Coordinates of C-alpha atoms in Angstrom, one line a residue:
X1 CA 8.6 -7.4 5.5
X2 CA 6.0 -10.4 6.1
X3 CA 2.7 -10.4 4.5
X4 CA -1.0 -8.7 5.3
X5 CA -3.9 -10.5 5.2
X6 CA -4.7 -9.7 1.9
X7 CA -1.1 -11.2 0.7
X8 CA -1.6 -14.3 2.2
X9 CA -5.3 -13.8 0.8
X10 CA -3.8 -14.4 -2.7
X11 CA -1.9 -17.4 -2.3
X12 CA -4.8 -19.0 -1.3
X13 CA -7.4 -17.8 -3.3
X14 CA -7.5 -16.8 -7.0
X15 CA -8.2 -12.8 -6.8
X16 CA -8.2 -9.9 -8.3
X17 CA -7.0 -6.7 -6.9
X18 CA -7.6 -3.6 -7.7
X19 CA -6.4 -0.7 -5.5
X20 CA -8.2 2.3 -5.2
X21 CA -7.4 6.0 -3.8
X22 CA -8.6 7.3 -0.3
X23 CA -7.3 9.4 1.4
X24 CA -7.5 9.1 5.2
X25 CA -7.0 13.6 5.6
X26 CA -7.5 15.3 2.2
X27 CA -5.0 17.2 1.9
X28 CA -3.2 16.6 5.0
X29 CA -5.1 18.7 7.3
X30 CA -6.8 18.0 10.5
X31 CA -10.8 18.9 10.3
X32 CA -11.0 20.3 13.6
X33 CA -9.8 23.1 15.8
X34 CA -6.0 22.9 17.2
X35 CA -6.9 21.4 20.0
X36 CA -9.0 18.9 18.4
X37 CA -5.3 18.3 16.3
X38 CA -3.3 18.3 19.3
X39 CA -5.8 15.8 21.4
X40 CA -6.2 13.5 18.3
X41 CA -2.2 14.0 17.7
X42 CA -1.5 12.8 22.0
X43 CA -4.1 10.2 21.3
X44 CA -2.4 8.5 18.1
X45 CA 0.8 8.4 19.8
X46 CA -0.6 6.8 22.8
X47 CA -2.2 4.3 20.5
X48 CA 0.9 3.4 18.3
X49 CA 2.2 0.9 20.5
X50 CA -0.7 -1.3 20.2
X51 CA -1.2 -0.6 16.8
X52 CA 2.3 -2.1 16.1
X53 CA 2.0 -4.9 18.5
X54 CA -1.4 -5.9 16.5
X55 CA 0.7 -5.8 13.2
X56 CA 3.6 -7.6 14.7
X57 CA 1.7 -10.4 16.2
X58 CA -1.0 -11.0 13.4
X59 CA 0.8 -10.4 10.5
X60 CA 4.6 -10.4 11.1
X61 CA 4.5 -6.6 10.3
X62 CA 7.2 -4.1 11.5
X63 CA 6.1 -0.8 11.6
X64 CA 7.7 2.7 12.4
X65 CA 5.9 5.6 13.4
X66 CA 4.7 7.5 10.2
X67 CA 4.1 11.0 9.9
X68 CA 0.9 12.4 11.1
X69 CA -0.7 15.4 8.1
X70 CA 0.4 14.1 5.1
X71 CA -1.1 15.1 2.1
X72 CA -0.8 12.0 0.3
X73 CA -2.5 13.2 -3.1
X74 CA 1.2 13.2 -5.0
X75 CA 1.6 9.3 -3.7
X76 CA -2.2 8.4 -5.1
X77 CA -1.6 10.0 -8.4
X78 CA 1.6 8.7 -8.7
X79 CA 0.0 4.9 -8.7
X80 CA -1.7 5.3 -11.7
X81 CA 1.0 6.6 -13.9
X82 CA 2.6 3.4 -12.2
X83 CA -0.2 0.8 -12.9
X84 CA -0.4 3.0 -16.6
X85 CA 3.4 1.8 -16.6
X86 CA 3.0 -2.2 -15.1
X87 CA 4.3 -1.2 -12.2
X88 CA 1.1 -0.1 -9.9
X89 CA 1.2 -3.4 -6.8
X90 CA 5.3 -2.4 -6.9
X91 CA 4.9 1.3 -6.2
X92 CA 2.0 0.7 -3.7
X93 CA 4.0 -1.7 -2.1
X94 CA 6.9 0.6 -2.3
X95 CA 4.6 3.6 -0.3
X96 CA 3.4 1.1 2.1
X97 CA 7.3 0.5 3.5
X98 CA 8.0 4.1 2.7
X99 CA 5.4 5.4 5.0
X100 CA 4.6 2.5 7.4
X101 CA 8.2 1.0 8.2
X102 CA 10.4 4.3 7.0
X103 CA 8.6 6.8 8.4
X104 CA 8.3 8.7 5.0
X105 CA 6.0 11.5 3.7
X106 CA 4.0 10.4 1.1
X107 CA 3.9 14.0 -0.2
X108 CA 7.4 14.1 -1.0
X109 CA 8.0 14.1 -4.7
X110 CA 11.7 13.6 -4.6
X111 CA 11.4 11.0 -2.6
X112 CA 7.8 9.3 -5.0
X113 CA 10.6 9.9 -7.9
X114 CA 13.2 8.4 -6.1
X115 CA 10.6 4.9 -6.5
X116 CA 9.3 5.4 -9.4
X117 CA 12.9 5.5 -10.7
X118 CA 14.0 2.6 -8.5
X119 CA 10.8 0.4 -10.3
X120 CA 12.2 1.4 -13.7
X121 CA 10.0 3.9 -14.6
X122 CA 11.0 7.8 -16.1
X123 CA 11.6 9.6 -13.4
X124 CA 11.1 13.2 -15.0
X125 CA 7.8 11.8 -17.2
X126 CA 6.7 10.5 -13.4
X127 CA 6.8 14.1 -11.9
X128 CA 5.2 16.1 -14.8
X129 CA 2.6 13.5 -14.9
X130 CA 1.9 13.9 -11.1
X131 CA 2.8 17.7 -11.2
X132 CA 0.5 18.5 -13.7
X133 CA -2.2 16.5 -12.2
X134 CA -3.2 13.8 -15.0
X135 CA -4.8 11.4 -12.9
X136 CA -6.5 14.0 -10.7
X137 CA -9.5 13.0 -12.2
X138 CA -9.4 9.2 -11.7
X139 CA -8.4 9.5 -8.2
X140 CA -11.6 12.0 -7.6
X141 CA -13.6 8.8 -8.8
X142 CA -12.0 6.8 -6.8
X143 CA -12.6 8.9 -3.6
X144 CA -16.6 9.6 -4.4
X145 CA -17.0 5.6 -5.0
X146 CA -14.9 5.7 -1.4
X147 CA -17.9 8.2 0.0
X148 CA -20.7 5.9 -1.8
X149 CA -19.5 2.9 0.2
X150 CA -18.9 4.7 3.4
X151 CA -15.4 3.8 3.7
X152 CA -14.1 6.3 6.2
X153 CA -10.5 4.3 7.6
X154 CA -7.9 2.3 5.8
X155 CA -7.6 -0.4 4.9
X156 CA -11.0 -0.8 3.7
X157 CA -11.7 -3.7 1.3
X158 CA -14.6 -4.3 -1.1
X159 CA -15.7 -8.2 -2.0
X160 CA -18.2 -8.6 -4.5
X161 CA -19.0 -5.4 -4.9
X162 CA -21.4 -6.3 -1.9
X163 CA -19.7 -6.7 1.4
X164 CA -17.3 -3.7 2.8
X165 CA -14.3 -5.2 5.3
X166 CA -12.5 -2.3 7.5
X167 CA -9.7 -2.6 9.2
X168 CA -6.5 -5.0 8.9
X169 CA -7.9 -8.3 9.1
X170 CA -6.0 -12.2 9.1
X171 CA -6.3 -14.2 5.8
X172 CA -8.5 -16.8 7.5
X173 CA -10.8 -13.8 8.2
X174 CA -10.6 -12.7 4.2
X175 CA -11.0 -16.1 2.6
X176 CA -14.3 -16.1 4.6
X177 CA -15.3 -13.4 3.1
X178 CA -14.3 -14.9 -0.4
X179 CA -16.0 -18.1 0.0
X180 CA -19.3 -16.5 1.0
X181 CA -19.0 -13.9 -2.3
X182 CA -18.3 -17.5 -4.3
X183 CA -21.5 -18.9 -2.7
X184 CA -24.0 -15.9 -3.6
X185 CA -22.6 -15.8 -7.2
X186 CA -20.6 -12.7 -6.3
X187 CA -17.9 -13.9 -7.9
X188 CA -16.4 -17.2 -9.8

């Protein structure tokens, strides 16, 4: 798979990531009526194609059709007991192609195992930690500091603690961003 924007971002610039959790439809459900679900469901398929070609031509990306109502609440929890473990840019990274290019449901705890596993992590201590909802906690931060910025799309990025970037955007586009948080004092 090429690189995002915010890959290329850090071969050129000295950053630090730190991912947080949103999710795009708590829980997986729609907020409206069933038509409301089936209009926005006709419109998102309509829109794929140039959502692709945008990731194909600006960033190399090759991208399937995910799956629309996911609750993706397992997938989020399961990053921290992966970053708890070293492992949490490899499992996000691992959920991007498992959602975005194989057309996987993020809410699918065989298959979250199945990566954990594949990173080297316990499998079985990965489940119960998700299953029993350890990190439910931490992810609810993550989502009200989400609300407090306004983020309502992904991906959302947050510079500085200042300046709010939605949307996939090119490197060129991000190490703007950076310079101008080096030139306020944002950041060193």
């Amino acid at each position: 798979m090429a690189e995002s924007g915010l890959d290329s971002l850090t071969k050129t610039r000295e950053v630090a990531i730190e991912w947080k959790a949103y999710e795009l439809r708590p829980g997986g459900k729609f907020p409206g009526t069933p038509e409301q679900e089936a209009r926005y469901r006709a419109m998102v398929r309509e829109r794929h194609g140039q959502m692709t070609a945008y990731a194909r031509e600006h960033f190399g990306l090759e991208m399937g059709e995910p799956p629309l109502g996911v609750n993706s609440r397992p997938a989020l929890e399961g990053e921290r007991y992966a970053r708890e473990h070293g492992k949490g840019a490899e499992y996000h990274h691992a959920c991007f192609v498992a959602h975005w290019r194989e057309e996987r449901r993020l809410d699918d705890m065989d298959m979250l195992t199945s990566i954990a596993r594949s990173l080297g992590l316990n499998g079985d201590e990965f489940r119960e930690a998700v299953t029993s909802g350890k990190y439910h906690e931490e992810v609810e931060a993550d989502l009200q500091l989400a609300y407090e910025y306004g983020i309502n799309g992904v991906p959302a990025f947050i510079f500085g603690n200042r300046y709010l970037v939605s949307g996939a955007r090119p490197a060129e586009f991000l190490e703007q961003v950076v310079d101008k948080c080096v030139e306020e004092g944002l950041v060193e």
